[in-house]
Amino acid sequence: MTDTDSTTTGPLAPDDITADSPFTLPGFFDALAEGRLVAARCTECDEHMLPPRPACYGCGSRAVTIEEQPRTGEVISYTSVNRPPSAFDHLAPITVAVVELDSSARLTGRVDASLEDVTIGDRVELQVRDPESVDIDLDFDLSYEEDWPIHVFELV
Ligand SMILES: [Zn+2]
């Protein structure tokens, strides 16, 4: 993995955006598997992008940097998904929430709780699990997804 300098504030060089850099989904999940939750932050307007993007979707700037994120945050929206992706089919309905992390970055993810037990404002903590240790069907559409860690929020 590219060791992106977190102090970089100028526009990204093309070399910074390799296939396995944190600015791609595979790179993001590689970092997550190592226990690092990373977001991109725009140094122009302070927008967080999670998963990271090489350009800001707030202002269009390419002056973005990678920052490690806290795993704790607060539910700001949630819903129930009756037909989740096939790997999670047997867990349906699943609860999915938009969580605002304590850094203000927002991440959508499954909540390990039933819909009735979740309320806006609930504190949650992100857990990262090895796919093999989780009771899911590893029948993914894309082979490289098999190695991606499973992230889930737990109520704290
Ligand atoms: Zn921006």
PDB file of C-alpha atoms and ligand atoms in Angstrom:
ATOM      1  CA  MET A   1       0.000   0.000   0.000  1.00  0.00           C
ATOM      2  CA  THR A   2       1.124   3.514  -0.727  1.00  0.00           C
ATOM      3  CA  ASP A   3       2.210   5.312   2.390  1.00  0.00           C
ATOM      4  CA  THR A   4       0.333   8.535   1.828  1.00  0.00           C
ATOM      5  CA  ASP A   5       1.796  11.476   3.719  1.00  0.00           C
ATOM      6  CA  SER A   6      -0.990  12.720   5.953  1.00  0.00           C
ATOM      7  CA  THR A   7       0.477  16.196   6.037  1.00  0.00           C
ATOM      8  CA  THR A   8       0.103  16.685   2.288  1.00  0.00           C
ATOM      9  CA  THR A   9      -2.020  19.716   1.616  1.00  0.00           C
ATOM     10  CA  GLY A  10      -1.429  20.342  -2.069  1.00  0.00           C
ATOM     11  CA  PRO A  11      -3.201  18.704  -4.996  1.00  0.00           C
ATOM     12  CA  LEU A  12      -2.650  14.962  -5.187  1.00  0.00           C
ATOM     13  CA  ALA A  13      -0.016  13.773  -7.607  1.00  0.00           C
ATOM     14  CA  PRO A  14      -1.157  11.033  -9.987  1.00  0.00           C
ATOM     15  CA  ASP A  15       1.322   8.700  -8.240  1.00  0.00           C
ATOM     16  CA  ASP A  16      -0.641   9.129  -5.009  1.00  0.00           C
ATOM     17  CA  ILE A  17      -3.703   7.499  -6.499  1.00  0.00           C
ATOM     18  CA  THR A  18      -2.590   3.959  -7.209  1.00  0.00           C
ATOM     19  CA  ALA A  19      -5.018   1.030  -7.350  1.00  0.00           C
ATOM     20  CA  ASP A  20      -4.292   0.111  -3.751  1.00  0.00           C
ATOM     21  CA  SER A  21      -4.052   3.605  -2.275  1.00  0.00           C
ATOM     22  CA  PRO A  22      -6.596   4.511   0.413  1.00  0.00           C
ATOM     23  CA  PHE A  23      -8.346   6.656  -2.198  1.00  0.00           C
ATOM     24  CA  THR A  24      -9.775   3.494  -3.795  1.00  0.00           C
ATOM     25  CA  LEU A  25     -12.268   1.114  -2.220  1.00  0.00           C
ATOM     26  CA  PRO A  26      -9.814  -1.826  -2.214  1.00  0.00           C
ATOM     27  CA  GLY A  27      -7.225   0.415  -0.542  1.00  0.00           C
ATOM     28  CA  PHE A  28      -9.804   1.646   1.942  1.00  0.00           C
ATOM     29  CA  PHE A  29     -10.736  -1.916   2.901  1.00  0.00           C
ATOM     30  CA  ASP A  30      -7.063  -2.945   3.095  1.00  0.00           C
ATOM     31  CA  ALA A  31      -6.560  -0.195   5.662  1.00  0.00           C
ATOM     32  CA  LEU A  32      -9.725  -1.255   7.488  1.00  0.00           C
ATOM     33  CA  ALA A  33      -8.469  -4.843   7.642  1.00  0.00           C
ATOM     34  CA  GLU A  34      -5.377  -3.453   9.357  1.00  0.00           C
ATOM     35  CA  GLY A  35      -7.610  -1.683  11.848  1.00  0.00           C
ATOM     36  CA  ARG A  36      -7.338   1.785  10.343  1.00  0.00           C
ATOM     37  CA  LEU A  37     -10.537   3.623   9.454  1.00  0.00           C
ATOM     38  CA  VAL A  38      -9.457   6.346   7.059  1.00  0.00           C
ATOM     39  CA  ALA A  39     -11.284   9.220   5.411  1.00  0.00           C
ATOM     40  CA  ALA A  40     -10.141  11.859   2.995  1.00  0.00           C
ATOM     41  CA  ARG A  41     -10.429  15.435   4.211  1.00  0.00           C
ATOM     42  CA  CYS A  42     -10.484  18.406   1.898  1.00  0.00           C
ATOM     43  CA  THR A  43      -7.917  20.938   3.026  1.00  0.00           C
ATOM     44  CA  GLU A  44      -9.806  23.697   1.195  1.00  0.00           C
ATOM     45  CA  CYS A  45     -13.307  23.352   2.684  1.00  0.00           C
ATOM     46  CA  ASP A  46     -12.825  20.727   5.428  1.00  0.00           C
ATOM     47  CA  GLU A  47     -15.308  18.256   3.895  1.00  0.00           C
ATOM     48  CA  HIS A  48     -14.755  14.629   4.972  1.00  0.00           C
ATOM     49  CA  MET A  49     -15.097  11.854   2.411  1.00  0.00           C
ATOM     50  CA  LEU A  50     -15.612   8.372   3.755  1.00  0.00           C
ATOM     51  CA  PRO A  51     -14.704   6.126   2.000  1.00  0.00           C
ATOM     52  CA  PRO A  52     -11.984   8.450   0.682  1.00  0.00           C
ATOM     53  CA  ARG A  53     -12.179  10.100  -2.715  1.00  0.00           C
ATOM     54  CA  PRO A  54      -9.297  11.745  -4.601  1.00  0.00           C
ATOM     55  CA  ALA A  55     -11.311  14.917  -5.142  1.00  0.00           C
ATOM     56  CA  CYS A  56     -13.672  16.809  -2.866  1.00  0.00           C
ATOM     57  CA  TYR A  57     -17.335  16.356  -3.566  1.00  0.00           C
ATOM     58  CA  GLY A  58     -18.025  19.557  -1.696  1.00  0.00           C
ATOM     59  CA  CYS A  59     -15.874  22.008  -3.650  1.00  0.00           C
ATOM     60  CA  GLY A  60     -14.099  19.935  -6.315  1.00  0.00           C
ATOM     61  CA  SER A  61     -10.618  20.548  -4.932  1.00  0.00           C
ATOM     62  CA  ARG A  62      -7.970  17.853  -5.258  1.00  0.00           C
ATOM     63  CA  ALA A  63      -6.197  19.137  -2.153  1.00  0.00           C
ATOM     64  CA  VAL A  64      -7.287  16.198  -0.041  1.00  0.00           C
ATOM     65  CA  THR A  65      -5.448  14.331   2.648  1.00  0.00           C
ATOM     66  CA  ILE A  66      -5.957  10.982   4.367  1.00  0.00           C
ATOM     67  CA  GLU A  67      -6.879  11.089   8.028  1.00  0.00           C
ATOM     68  CA  GLU A  68      -7.491   8.261  10.468  1.00  0.00           C
ATOM     69  CA  GLN A  69     -10.974   8.463  11.939  1.00  0.00           C
ATOM     70  CA  PRO A  70     -12.427   7.772  15.360  1.00  0.00           C
ATOM     71  CA  ARG A  71     -14.595   4.645  15.498  1.00  0.00           C
ATOM     72  CA  THR A  72     -17.235   6.195  17.704  1.00  0.00           C
ATOM     73  CA  GLY A  73     -20.095   8.390  16.670  1.00  0.00           C
ATOM     74  CA  GLU A  74     -23.805   8.998  16.701  1.00  0.00           C
ATOM     75  CA  VAL A  75     -26.713   7.688  14.652  1.00  0.00           C
ATOM     76  CA  ILE A  76     -28.138  10.553  12.593  1.00  0.00           C
ATOM     77  CA  SER A  77     -30.456   8.481  10.383  1.00  0.00           C
ATOM     78  CA  TYR A  78     -31.410   4.837  10.129  1.00  0.00           C
ATOM     79  CA  THR A  79     -33.679   2.455   8.301  1.00  0.00           C
ATOM     80  CA  SER A  80     -34.514  -1.185   7.873  1.00  0.00           C
ATOM     81  CA  VAL A  81     -33.423  -3.094   4.763  1.00  0.00           C
ATOM     82  CA  ASN A  82     -35.597  -6.087   3.988  1.00  0.00           C
ATOM     83  CA  ARG A  83     -33.643  -7.204   0.937  1.00  0.00           C
ATOM     84  CA  PRO A  84     -29.960  -6.720   1.748  1.00  0.00           C
ATOM     85  CA  PRO A  85     -27.086  -7.908  -0.467  1.00  0.00           C
ATOM     86  CA  SER A  86     -27.175 -11.694  -0.841  1.00  0.00           C
ATOM     87  CA  ALA A  87     -24.383 -12.331   1.673  1.00  0.00           C
ATOM     88  CA  PHE A  88     -26.576 -10.808   4.380  1.00  0.00           C
ATOM     89  CA  ASP A  89     -29.872 -12.270   3.180  1.00  0.00           C
ATOM     90  CA  HIS A  90     -30.373 -14.586   6.131  1.00  0.00           C
ATOM     91  CA  LEU A  91     -29.917 -11.668   8.535  1.00  0.00           C
ATOM     92  CA  ALA A  92     -32.796  -9.695   6.977  1.00  0.00           C
ATOM     93  CA  PRO A  93     -34.239  -7.377   7.919  1.00  0.00           C
ATOM     94  CA  ILE A  94     -31.012  -5.576   8.711  1.00  0.00           C
ATOM     95  CA  THR A  95     -30.693  -2.142  10.273  1.00  0.00           C
ATOM     96  CA  VAL A  96     -28.581   0.352   8.364  1.00  0.00           C
ATOM     97  CA  ALA A  97     -27.609   3.732   9.762  1.00  0.00           C
ATOM     98  CA  VAL A  98     -25.829   6.866   8.720  1.00  0.00           C
ATOM     99  CA  VAL A  99     -23.393   7.550  11.543  1.00  0.00           C
ATOM    100  CA  GLU A 100     -21.680  10.842  12.166  1.00  0.00           C
ATOM    101  CA  LEU A 101     -18.306   9.956  13.635  1.00  0.00           C
ATOM    102  CA  ASP A 102     -16.826  12.143  16.345  1.00  0.00           C
ATOM    103  CA  SER A 103     -14.646  13.742  13.646  1.00  0.00           C
ATOM    104  CA  SER A 104     -17.867  14.787  11.783  1.00  0.00           C
ATOM    105  CA  ALA A 105     -17.146  12.347   8.922  1.00  0.00           C
ATOM    106  CA  ARG A 106     -20.209  10.304   8.035  1.00  0.00           C
ATOM    107  CA  LEU A 107     -20.256   6.578   7.351  1.00  0.00           C
ATOM    108  CA  THR A 108     -23.179   4.375   6.387  1.00  0.00           C
ATOM    109  CA  GLY A 109     -23.189   0.872   7.752  1.00  0.00           C
ATOM    110  CA  ARG A 110     -25.104  -1.999   9.234  1.00  0.00           C
ATOM    111  CA  VAL A 111     -26.046  -1.753  12.895  1.00  0.00           C
ATOM    112  CA  ASP A 112     -25.917  -4.940  14.921  1.00  0.00           C
ATOM    113  CA  ALA A 113     -29.332  -4.295  16.466  1.00  0.00           C
ATOM    114  CA  SER A 114     -32.953  -4.536  15.445  1.00  0.00           C
ATOM    115  CA  LEU A 115     -34.720  -1.435  14.168  1.00  0.00           C
ATOM    116  CA  GLU A 116     -36.785  -1.052  17.362  1.00  0.00           C
ATOM    117  CA  ASP A 117     -33.631  -0.830  19.452  1.00  0.00           C
ATOM    118  CA  VAL A 118     -32.074   2.058  17.489  1.00  0.00           C
ATOM    119  CA  THR A 119     -32.843   5.754  17.975  1.00  0.00           C
ATOM    120  CA  ILE A 120     -31.410   8.887  16.420  1.00  0.00           C
ATOM    121  CA  GLY A 121     -28.675  10.128  18.708  1.00  0.00           C
ATOM    122  CA  ASP A 122     -27.618   6.662  19.853  1.00  0.00           C
ATOM    123  CA  ARG A 123     -23.887   6.265  20.420  1.00  0.00           C
ATOM    124  CA  VAL A 124     -22.276   3.551  18.329  1.00  0.00           C
ATOM    125  CA  GLU A 125     -18.813   2.116  17.824  1.00  0.00           C
ATOM    126  CA  LEU A 126     -17.517   0.612  14.607  1.00  0.00           C
ATOM    127  CA  GLN A 127     -16.390  -2.983  14.789  1.00  0.00           C
ATOM    128  CA  VAL A 128     -14.298  -4.576  12.059  1.00  0.00           C
ATOM    129  CA  ARG A 129     -14.637  -8.307  11.626  1.00  0.00           C
ATOM    130  CA  ASP A 130     -12.905 -10.854   9.492  1.00  0.00           C
ATOM    131  CA  PRO A 131     -15.446 -12.146   6.921  1.00  0.00           C
ATOM    132  CA  GLU A 132     -14.599 -15.736   7.877  1.00  0.00           C
ATOM    133  CA  SER A 133     -15.518 -15.142  11.508  1.00  0.00           C
ATOM    134  CA  VAL A 134     -18.913 -13.677  10.660  1.00  0.00           C
ATOM    135  CA  ASP A 135     -21.942 -15.783   9.898  1.00  0.00           C
ATOM    136  CA  ILE A 136     -22.426 -14.634   6.329  1.00  0.00           C
ATOM    137  CA  ASP A 137     -22.516 -16.294   2.965  1.00  0.00           C
ATOM    138  CA  LEU A 138     -19.303 -15.414   1.155  1.00  0.00           C
ATOM    139  CA  ASP A 139     -21.030 -15.409  -2.188  1.00  0.00           C
ATOM    140  CA  PHE A 140     -19.869 -12.051  -3.415  1.00  0.00           C
ATOM    141  CA  ASP A 141     -20.314 -10.725  -6.904  1.00  0.00           C
ATOM    142  CA  LEU A 142     -16.705  -9.541  -7.116  1.00  0.00           C
ATOM    143  CA  SER A 143     -13.948 -11.947  -6.080  1.00  0.00           C
ATOM    144  CA  TYR A 144     -11.766  -9.305  -4.460  1.00  0.00           C
ATOM    145  CA  GLU A 145     -14.570  -8.477  -2.040  1.00  0.00           C
ATOM    146  CA  GLU A 146     -14.025 -11.828  -0.340  1.00  0.00           C
ATOM    147  CA  ASP A 147     -11.063 -10.439   1.553  1.00  0.00           C
ATOM    148  CA  TRP A 148     -12.743  -7.241   2.622  1.00  0.00           C
ATOM    149  CA  PRO A 149     -13.420  -6.961   6.323  1.00  0.00           C
ATOM    150  CA  ILE A 150     -16.997  -6.677   7.490  1.00  0.00           C
ATOM    151  CA  HIS A 151     -17.756  -3.437   9.259  1.00  0.00           C
ATOM    152  CA  VAL A 152     -20.710  -3.131  11.591  1.00  0.00           C
ATOM    153  CA  PHE A 153     -21.786  -0.611  14.200  1.00  0.00           C
ATOM    154  CA  GLU A 154     -22.590  -1.752  17.705  1.00  0.00           C
ATOM    155  CA  LEU A 155     -24.616   0.280  20.173  1.00  0.00           C
ATOM    156  CA  VAL A 156     -22.480   1.446  23.093  1.00  0.00           C
TER     157      VAL A 156
HETATM  158 ZN    ZN B   1     -13.621  20.788  -0.537  1.00  0.00          ZN
END
